[in-house]
CSV table of C-alpha atoms in Angstrom, one decimal:
chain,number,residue,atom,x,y,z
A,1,UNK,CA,28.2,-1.0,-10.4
A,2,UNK,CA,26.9,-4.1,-9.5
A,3,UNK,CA,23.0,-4.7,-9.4
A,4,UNK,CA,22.0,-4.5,-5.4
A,5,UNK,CA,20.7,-7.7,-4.0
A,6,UNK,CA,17.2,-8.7,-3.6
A,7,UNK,CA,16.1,-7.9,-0.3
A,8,UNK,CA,15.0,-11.5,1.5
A,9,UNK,CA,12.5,-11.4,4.0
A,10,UNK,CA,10.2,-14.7,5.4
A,11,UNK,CA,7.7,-15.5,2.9
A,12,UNK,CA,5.9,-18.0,4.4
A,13,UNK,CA,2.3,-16.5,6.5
A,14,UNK,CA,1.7,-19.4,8.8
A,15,UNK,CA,5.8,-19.3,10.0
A,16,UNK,CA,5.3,-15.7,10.3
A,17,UNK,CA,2.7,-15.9,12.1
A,18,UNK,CA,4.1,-18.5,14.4
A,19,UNK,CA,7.0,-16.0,14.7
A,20,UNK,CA,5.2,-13.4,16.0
A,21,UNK,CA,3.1,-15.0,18.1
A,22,UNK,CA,6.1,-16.7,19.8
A,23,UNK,CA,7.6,-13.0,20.4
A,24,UNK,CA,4.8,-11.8,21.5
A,25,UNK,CA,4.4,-14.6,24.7
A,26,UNK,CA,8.2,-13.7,25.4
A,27,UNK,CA,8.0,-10.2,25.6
A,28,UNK,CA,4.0,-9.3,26.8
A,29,UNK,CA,3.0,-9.3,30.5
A,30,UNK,CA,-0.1,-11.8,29.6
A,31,UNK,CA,-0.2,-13.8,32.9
A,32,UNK,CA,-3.2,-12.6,34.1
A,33,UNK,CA,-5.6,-13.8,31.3
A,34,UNK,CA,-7.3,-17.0,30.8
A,35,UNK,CA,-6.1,-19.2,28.1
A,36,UNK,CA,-9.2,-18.0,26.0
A,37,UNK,CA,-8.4,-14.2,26.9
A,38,UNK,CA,-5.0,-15.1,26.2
A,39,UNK,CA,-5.6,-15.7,23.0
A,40,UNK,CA,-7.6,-12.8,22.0
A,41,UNK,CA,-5.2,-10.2,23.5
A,42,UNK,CA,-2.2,-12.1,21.7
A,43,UNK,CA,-3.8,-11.3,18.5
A,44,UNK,CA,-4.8,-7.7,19.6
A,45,UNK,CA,-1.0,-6.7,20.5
A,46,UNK,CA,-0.2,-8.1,17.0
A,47,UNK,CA,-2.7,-5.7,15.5
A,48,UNK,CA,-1.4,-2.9,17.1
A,49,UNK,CA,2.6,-3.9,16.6
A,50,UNK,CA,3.0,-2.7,20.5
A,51,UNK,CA,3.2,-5.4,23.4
A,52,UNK,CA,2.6,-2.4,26.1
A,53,UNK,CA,-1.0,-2.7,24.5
A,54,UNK,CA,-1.4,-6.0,26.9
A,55,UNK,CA,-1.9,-4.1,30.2
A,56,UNK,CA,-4.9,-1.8,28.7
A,57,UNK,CA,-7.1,-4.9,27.4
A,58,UNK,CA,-9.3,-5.5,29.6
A,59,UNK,CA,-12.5,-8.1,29.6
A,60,UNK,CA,-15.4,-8.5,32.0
A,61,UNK,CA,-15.6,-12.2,33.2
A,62,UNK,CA,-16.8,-14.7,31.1
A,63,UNK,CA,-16.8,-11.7,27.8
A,64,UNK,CA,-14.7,-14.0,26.0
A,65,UNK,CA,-16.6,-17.4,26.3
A,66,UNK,CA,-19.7,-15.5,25.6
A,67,UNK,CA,-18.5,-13.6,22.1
A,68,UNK,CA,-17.0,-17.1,21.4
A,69,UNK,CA,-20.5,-18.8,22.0
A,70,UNK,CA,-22.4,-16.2,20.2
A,71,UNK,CA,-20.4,-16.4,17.0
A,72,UNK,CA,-20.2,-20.2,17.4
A,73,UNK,CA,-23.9,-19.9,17.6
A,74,UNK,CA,-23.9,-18.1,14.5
A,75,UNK,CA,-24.5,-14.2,15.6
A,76,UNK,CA,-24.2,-11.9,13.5
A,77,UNK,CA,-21.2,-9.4,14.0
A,78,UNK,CA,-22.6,-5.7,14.2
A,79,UNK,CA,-19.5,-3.4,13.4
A,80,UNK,CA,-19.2,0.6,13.7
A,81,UNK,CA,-17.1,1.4,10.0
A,82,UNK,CA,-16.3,-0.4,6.9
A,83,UNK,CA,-12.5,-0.7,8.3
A,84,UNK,CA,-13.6,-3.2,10.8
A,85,UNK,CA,-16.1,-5.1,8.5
A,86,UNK,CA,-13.9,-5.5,5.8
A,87,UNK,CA,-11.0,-6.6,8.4
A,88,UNK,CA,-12.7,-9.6,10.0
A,89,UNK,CA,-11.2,-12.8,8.0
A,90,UNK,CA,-14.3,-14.6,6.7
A,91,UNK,CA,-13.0,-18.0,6.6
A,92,UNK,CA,-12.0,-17.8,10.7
A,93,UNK,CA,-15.8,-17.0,11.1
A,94,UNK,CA,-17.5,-20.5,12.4
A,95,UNK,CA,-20.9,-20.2,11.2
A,96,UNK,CA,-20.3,-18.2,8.3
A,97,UNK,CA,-21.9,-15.2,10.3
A,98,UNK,CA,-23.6,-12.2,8.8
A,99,UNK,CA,-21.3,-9.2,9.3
A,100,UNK,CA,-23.0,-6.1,9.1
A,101,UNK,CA,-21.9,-2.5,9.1
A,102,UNK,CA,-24.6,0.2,9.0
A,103,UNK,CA,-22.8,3.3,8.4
A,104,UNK,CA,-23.1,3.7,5.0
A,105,UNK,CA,-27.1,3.3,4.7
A,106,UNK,CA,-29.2,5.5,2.8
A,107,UNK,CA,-31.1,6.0,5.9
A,108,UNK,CA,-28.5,7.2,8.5
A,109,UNK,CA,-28.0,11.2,7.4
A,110,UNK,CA,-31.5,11.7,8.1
A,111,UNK,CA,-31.7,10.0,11.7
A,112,UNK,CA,-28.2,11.8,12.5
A,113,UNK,CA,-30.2,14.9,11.6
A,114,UNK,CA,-33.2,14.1,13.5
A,115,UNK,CA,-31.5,13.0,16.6
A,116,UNK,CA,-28.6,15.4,16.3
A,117,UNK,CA,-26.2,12.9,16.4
A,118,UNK,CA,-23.3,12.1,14.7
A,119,UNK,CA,-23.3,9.3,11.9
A,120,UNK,CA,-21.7,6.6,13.2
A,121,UNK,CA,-24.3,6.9,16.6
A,122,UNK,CA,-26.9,7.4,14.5
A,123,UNK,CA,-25.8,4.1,12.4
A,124,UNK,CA,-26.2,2.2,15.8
A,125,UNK,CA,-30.3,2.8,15.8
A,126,UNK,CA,-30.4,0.3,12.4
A,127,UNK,CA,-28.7,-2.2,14.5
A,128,UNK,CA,-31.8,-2.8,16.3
A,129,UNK,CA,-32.9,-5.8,14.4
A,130,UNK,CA,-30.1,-7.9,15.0
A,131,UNK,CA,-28.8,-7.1,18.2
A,132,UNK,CA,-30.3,-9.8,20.2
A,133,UNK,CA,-27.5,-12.4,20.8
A,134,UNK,CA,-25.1,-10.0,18.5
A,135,UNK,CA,-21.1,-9.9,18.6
A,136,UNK,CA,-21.0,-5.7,18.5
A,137,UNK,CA,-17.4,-4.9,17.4
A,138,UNK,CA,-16.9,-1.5,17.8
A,139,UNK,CA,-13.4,-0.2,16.4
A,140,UNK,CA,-13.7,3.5,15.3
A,141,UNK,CA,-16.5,6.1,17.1
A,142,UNK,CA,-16.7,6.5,20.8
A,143,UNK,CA,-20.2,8.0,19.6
A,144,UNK,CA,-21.5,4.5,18.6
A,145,UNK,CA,-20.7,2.7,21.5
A,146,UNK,CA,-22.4,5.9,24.1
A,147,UNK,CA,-25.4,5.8,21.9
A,148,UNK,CA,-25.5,2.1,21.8
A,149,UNK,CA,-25.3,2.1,25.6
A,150,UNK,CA,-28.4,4.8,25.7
A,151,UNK,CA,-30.4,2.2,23.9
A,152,UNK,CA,-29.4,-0.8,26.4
A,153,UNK,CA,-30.7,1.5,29.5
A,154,UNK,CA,-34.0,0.7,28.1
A,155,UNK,CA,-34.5,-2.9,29.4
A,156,UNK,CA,-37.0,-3.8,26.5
A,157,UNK,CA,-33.5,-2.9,24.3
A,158,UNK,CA,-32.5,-6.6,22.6
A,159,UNK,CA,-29.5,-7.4,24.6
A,160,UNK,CA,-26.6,-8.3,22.4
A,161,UNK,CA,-24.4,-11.3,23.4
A,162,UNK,CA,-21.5,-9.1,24.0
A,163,UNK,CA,-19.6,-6.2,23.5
A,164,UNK,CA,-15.9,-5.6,21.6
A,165,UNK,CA,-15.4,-2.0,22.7
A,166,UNK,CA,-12.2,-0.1,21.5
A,167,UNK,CA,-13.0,3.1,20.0
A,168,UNK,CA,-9.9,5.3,19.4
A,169,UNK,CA,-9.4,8.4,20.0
A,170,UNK,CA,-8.8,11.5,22.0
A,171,UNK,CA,-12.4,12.9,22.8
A,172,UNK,CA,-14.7,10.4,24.3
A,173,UNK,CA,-12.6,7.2,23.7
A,174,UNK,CA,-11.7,6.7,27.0
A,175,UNK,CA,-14.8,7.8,28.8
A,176,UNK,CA,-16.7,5.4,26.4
A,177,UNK,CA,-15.1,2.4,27.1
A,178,UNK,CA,-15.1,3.5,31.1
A,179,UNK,CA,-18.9,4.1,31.1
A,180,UNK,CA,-19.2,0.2,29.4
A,181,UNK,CA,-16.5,-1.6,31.9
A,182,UNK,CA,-18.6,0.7,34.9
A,183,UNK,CA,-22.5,-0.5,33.8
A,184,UNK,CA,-21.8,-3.5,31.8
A,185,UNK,CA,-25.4,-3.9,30.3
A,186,UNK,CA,-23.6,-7.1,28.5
A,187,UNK,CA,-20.2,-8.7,28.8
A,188,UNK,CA,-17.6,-6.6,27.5
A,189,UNK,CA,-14.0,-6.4,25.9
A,190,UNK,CA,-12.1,-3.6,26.1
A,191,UNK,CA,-8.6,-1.4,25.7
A,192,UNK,CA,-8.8,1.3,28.2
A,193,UNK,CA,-8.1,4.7,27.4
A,194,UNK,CA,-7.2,6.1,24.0
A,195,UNK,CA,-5.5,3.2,22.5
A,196,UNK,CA,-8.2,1.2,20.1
A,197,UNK,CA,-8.7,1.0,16.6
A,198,UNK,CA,-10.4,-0.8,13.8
A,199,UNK,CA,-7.5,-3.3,13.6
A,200,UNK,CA,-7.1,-4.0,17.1
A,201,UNK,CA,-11.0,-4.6,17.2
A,202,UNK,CA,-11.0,-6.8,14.2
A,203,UNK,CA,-8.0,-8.8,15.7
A,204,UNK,CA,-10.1,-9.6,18.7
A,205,UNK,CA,-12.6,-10.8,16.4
A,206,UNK,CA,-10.6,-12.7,14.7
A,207,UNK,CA,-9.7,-14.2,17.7
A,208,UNK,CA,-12.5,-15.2,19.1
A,209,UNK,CA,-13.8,-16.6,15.6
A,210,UNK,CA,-11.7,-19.9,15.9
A,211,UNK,CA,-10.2,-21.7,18.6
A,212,UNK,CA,-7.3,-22.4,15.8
A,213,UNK,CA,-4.5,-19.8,16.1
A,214,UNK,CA,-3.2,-19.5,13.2
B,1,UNK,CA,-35.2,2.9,41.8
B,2,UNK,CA,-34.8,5.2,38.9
B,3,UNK,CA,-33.8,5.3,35.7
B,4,UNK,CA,-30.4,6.3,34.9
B,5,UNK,CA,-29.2,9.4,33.0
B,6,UNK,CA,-28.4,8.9,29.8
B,7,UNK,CA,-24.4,8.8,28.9
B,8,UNK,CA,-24.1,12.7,27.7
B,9,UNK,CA,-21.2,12.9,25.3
B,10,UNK,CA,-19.7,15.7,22.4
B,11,UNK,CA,-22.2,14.6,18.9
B,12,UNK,CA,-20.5,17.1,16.4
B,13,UNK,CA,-18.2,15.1,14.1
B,14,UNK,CA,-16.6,18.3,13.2
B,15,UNK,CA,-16.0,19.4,16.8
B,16,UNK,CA,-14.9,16.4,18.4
B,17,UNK,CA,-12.1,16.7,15.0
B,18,UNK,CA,-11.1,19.9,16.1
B,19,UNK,CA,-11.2,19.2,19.8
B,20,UNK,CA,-8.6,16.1,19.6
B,21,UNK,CA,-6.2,17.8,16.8
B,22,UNK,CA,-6.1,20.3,19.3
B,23,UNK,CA,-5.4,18.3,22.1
B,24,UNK,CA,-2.6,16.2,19.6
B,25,UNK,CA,-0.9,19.9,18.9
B,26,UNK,CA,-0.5,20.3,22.6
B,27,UNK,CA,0.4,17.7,23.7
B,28,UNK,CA,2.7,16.1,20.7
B,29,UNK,CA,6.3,16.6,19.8
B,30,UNK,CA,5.9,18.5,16.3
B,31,UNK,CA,8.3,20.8,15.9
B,32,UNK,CA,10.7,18.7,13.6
B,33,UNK,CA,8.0,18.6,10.5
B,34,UNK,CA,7.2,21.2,8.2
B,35,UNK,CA,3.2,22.6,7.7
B,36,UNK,CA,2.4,19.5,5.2
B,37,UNK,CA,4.3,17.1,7.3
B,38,UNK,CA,3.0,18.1,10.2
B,39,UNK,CA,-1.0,17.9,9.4
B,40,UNK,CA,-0.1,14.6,8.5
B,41,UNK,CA,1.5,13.5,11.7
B,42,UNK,CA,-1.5,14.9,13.5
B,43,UNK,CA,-3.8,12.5,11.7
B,44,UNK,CA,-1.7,9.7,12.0
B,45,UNK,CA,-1.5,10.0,15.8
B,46,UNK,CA,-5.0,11.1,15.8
B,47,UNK,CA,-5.8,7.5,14.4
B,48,UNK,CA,-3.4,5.5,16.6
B,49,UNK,CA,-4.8,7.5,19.7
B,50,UNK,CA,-1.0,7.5,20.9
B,51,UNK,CA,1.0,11.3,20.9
B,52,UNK,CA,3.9,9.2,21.4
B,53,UNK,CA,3.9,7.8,17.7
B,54,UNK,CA,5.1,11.0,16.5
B,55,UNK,CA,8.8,10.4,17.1
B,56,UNK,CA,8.5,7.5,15.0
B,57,UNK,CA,7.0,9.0,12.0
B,58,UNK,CA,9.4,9.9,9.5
B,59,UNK,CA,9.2,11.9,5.7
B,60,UNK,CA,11.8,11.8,3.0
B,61,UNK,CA,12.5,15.2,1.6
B,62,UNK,CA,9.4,16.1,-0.5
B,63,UNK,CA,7.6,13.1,0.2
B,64,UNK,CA,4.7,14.7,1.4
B,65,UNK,CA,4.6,17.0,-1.3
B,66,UNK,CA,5.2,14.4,-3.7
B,67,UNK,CA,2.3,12.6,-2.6
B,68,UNK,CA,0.0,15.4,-2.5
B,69,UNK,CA,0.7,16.4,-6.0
B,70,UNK,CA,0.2,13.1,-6.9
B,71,UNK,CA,-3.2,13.0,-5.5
B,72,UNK,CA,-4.3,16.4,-7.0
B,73,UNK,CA,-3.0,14.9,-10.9
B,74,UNK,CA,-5.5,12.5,-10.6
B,75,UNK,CA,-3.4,9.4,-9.2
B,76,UNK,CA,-4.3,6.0,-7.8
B,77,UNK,CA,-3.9,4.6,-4.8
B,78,UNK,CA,-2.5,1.4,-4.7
B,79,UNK,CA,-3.3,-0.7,-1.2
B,80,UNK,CA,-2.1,-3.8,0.3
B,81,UNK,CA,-5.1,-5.0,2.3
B,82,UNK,CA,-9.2,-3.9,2.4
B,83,UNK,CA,-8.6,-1.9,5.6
B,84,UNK,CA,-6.8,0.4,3.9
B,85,UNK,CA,-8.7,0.8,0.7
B,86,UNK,CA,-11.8,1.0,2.6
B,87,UNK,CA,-10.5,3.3,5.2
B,88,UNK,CA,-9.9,6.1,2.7
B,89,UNK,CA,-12.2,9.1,2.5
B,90,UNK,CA,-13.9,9.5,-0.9
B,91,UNK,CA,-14.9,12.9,-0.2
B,92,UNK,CA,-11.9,13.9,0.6
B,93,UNK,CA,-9.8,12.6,-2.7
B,94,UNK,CA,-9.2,16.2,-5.3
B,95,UNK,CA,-9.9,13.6,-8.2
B,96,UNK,CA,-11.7,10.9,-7.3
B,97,UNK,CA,-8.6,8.6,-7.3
B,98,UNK,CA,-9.3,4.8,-8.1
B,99,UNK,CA,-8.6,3.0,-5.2
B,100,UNK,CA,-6.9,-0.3,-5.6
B,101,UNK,CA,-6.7,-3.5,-3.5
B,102,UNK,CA,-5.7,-6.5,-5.7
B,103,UNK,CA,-5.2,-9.0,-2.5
B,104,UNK,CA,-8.5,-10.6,-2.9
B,105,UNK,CA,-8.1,-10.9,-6.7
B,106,UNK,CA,-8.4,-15.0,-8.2
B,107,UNK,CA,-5.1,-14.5,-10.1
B,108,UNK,CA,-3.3,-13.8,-6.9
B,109,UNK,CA,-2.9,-17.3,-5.0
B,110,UNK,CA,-1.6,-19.2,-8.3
B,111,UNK,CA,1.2,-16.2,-8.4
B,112,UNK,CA,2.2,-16.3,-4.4
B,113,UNK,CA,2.6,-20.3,-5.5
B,114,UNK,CA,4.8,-19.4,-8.5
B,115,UNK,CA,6.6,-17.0,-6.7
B,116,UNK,CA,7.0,-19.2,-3.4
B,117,UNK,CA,5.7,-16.1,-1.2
B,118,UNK,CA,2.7,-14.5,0.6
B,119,UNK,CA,-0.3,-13.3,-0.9
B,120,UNK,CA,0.3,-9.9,-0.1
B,121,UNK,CA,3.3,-9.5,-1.8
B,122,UNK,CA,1.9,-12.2,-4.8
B,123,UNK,CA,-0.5,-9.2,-5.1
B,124,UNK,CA,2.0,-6.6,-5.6
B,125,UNK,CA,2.9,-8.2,-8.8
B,126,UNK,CA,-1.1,-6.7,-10.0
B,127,UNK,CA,0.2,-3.0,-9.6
B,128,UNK,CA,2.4,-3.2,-12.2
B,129,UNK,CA,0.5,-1.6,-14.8
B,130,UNK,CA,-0.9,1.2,-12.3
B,131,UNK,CA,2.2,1.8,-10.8
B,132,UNK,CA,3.8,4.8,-12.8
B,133,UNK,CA,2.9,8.2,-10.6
B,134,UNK,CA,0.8,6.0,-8.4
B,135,UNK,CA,0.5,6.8,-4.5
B,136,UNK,CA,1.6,3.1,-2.6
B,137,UNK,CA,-0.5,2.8,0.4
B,138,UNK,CA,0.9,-0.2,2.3
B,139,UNK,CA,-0.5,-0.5,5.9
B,140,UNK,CA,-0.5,-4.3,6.9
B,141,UNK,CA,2.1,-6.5,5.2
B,142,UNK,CA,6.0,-6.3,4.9
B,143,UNK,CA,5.8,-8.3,2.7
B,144,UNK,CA,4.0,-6.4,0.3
B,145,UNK,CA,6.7,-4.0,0.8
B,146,UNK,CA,9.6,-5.8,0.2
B,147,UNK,CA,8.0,-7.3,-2.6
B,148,UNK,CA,7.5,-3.8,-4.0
B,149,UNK,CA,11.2,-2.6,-3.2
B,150,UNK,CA,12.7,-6.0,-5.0
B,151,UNK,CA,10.6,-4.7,-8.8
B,152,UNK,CA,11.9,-1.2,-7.9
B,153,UNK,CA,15.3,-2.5,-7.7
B,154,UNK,CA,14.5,-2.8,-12.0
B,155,UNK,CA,15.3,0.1,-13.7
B,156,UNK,CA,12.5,-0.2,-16.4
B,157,UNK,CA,10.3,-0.8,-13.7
B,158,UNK,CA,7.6,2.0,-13.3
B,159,UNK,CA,8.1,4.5,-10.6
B,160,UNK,CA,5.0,5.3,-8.4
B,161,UNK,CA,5.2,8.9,-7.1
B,162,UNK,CA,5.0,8.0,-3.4
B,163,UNK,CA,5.4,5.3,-1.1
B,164,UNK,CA,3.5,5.5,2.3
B,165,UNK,CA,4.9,2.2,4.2
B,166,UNK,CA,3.4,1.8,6.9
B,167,UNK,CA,3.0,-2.1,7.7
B,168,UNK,CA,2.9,-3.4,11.1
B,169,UNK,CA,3.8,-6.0,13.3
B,170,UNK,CA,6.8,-8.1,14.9
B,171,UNK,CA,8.4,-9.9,11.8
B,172,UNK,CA,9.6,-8.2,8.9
B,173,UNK,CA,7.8,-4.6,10.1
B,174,UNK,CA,10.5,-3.1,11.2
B,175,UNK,CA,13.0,-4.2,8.7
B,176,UNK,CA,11.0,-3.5,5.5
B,177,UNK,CA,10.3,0.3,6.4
B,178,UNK,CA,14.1,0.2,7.4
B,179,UNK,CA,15.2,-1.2,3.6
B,180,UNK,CA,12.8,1.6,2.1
B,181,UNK,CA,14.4,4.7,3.4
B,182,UNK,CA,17.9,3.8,3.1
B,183,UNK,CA,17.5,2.8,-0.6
B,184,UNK,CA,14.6,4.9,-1.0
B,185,UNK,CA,13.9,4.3,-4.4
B,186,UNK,CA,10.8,6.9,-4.5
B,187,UNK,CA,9.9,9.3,-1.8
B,188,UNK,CA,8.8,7.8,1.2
B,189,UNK,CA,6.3,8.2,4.5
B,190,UNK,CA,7.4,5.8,7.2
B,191,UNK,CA,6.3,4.9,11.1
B,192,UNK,CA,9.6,3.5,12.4
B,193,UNK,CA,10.2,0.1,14.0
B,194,UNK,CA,7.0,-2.5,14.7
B,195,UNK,CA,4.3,0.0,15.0
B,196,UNK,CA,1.9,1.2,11.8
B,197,UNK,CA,-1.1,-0.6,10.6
B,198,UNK,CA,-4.1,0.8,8.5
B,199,UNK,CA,-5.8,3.4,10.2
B,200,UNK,CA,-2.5,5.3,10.7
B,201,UNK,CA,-1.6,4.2,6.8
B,202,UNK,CA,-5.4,5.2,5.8
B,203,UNK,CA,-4.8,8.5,8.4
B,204,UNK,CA,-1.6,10.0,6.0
B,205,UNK,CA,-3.5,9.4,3.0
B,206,UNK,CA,-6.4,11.0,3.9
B,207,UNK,CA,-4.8,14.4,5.1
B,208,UNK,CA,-2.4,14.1,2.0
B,209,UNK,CA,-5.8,14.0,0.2
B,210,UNK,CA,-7.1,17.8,1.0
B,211,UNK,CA,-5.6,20.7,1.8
B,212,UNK,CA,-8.3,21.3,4.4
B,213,UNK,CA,-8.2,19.6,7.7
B,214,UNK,CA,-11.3,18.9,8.6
C-alpha cells in the first residue's frame, strides 16, 4: 500500500484571511451597515463561521465610531471571562490598552455572596474604577451585562464609552441584550437573541481595534 | 420623574445551568446520541446558543468514551489557540490535566517560516512530545488540524487518545473536520461544515471532563 498523500490546505494567514473575508461580502446581507459597522460585523460572522449571524448584529448609531474613539483614545477594554480577554489580538489594539477581566479576583466570591449574585455580576462591581470612557466587551454572562446596567441607572455611575453586548445563552441572553438596545445608558453593539459568544465579542473588538482589516 | 426599576433577572449560576439544558433537551434534536454523546451535545449547543447545531455535531464510535477515559488517566489537553485553553474548567478536570497552548511560544514563528505555514499549525509541531494518549482540543484553526492529520499520517508518530476538531470559519473549516473523519486516524468529535469555534470546542471538553453535569 502506498503511503496516503499529505493533505494540502492554504497556509498562508493573510490570503486566508482575505479569502474569507471575500466570501463573506458575497454571501452576507451586510447592506445596511456603515462602512465602519461593516467592518465589525464582517469580522463577527467570521467568528461565528455563520453568515445568517449578519441580520442579528445590531449597533446603536454612532456605537461603532465611539468604541473606535475610545480605544484609539486608549480605554481600557473591561471584559466579562478570561475567553474574551485572552481572545483580543494585542498587536490590533492602538494604544496598547489595558485589558482587564475581573472574574477571577480574590475579592469576587465574597461580593457574589453578599449581593447574592452570581460571579460574573458580581465581577462587574470591580469594574468601577475604570469604567469611565471604558470599551465593556461582554461575551459570556447575561448576568454581567443586567448588573452592569443596574449600576448605569445610577447617574453618578462612570459612564463607559460603550458597550459590546453579546452574551450567549438560553436564559437571560436575549432579554439582556433587549433591556441594553431599549435604555441605551451608552452606545451599544449587539447580536440579538441567543446567538453571542466570547469569540463573536472578541471579533468585534478586534474589529474596532484597527482600521487595517487584516 | 422617577427612578427606574432595576433590571430583575435569574442570579443562581446553578439554576440558570439547569434552566437552559433543559430548555436545549426540549427543544433539540437528540435522539441520535448515546447518554455520553448526548450531555456533550447539550453543552456544545448550550455554548453556541443555537439548538440547531446539533445536527452538525458528529462522534466516531467511542470517541466520547475515549476521551473521557483519557481525561480520568490523567491526560493533557493539547489546544490550538488561548480561547480554548483558557475556556476550560479547572474544577471540573478528574486529574488536574495540564492544559497546553504552544501558539504563543518564541520557537513557534521561526518553525511556521521553516515549514512555509501558519502559526497555528507551526505550533502543532510542540505537541509532539505530549501527544501519546493526549486529548487534541482544536477550536480555531484548520490549519492546526491538518497539520496534525499530516504527522498522524506517520506510523511512529504518537497517537493522542482523542481528537475534538472543532475549528471554524469559511476556508479550510469545513474541509479539515471533513479529512479527520474519513481517515480518522484517532477517535474523533466534529461540528460539521463552517461552524465550531472555542466555546463550543472548550463546551465538549468540559462535559467530557466530569461525569456530573452541572
Amino acid at each position: 500500500m502506498r503511503p496516503p498523500l499529505p493533505h494540502r490546505f492554504e497556509t498562508d494567514g493573510a490570503a486566508i484571511y482575505r479569502a474569507s473575508f471575500a466570501m463573506i461580502r458575497a454571501e452576507a446581507a451586510l447592506a445596511r451597515f456603515s462602512p465602519i459597522e461593516e467592518m465589525v460585523a464582517v469580522r463577527m460572522v467570521h467568528a461565528a463561521g455563520m453568515v445568517d449571524l449578519a441580520p442579528h448584529i445590531r449597533f446603536s448609531p454612532g456605537a461603532a465610531e465611539a468604541a473606535r474613539g475610545a480605544l484609539e483614545a486608549g480605554a481600557p477594554i473591561l471584559c466579562d471571562a478570561r475567553m474574551v480577554s485572552e481572545g483580543i489580538t494585542r498587536t490590533r489594539l492602538p494604544a496598547a490598552n489595558r485589558i482587564v477581566c475581573t472574574l477571577h479576583e480574590p475579592a469576587v466570591p465574597a461580593i457574589a455572596a453578599r449581593l447574592a449574585t452570581t460571579r460574573s455580576a458580581a465581577a462587574v462591581e470591580l469594574w468601577r474604577p475604570l469604567l469611565a470612557g471604558a470599551v465593556v466587551a461582554i461575551g459570556n454572562a447575561p448576568t454581567a451585562l443586567f448588573h452592569l446596567l443596574n449600576l448605569l441607572q445610577d447617574p453618578q455611575c462612570p459612564r463607559p464609552a460603550a458597550i459590546v453586548g453579546c452574551p450567549v445563552g438560553f436564559i437571560g441572553a436575549a432579554e439582556s441584550k433587549a433591556a441594553l438596545m431599549d435604555t441605551l445608558p451608552v452606545p451599544a453593539i449587539v447580536v440579538d437573541g441567543r446567538l453571542g459568544g466570547s469569540a463573536i465579542t472578541v471579533a468585534a473588538v478586534n474589529a474596532l481595534a484597527s482600521r487595517q482589516e487584516i
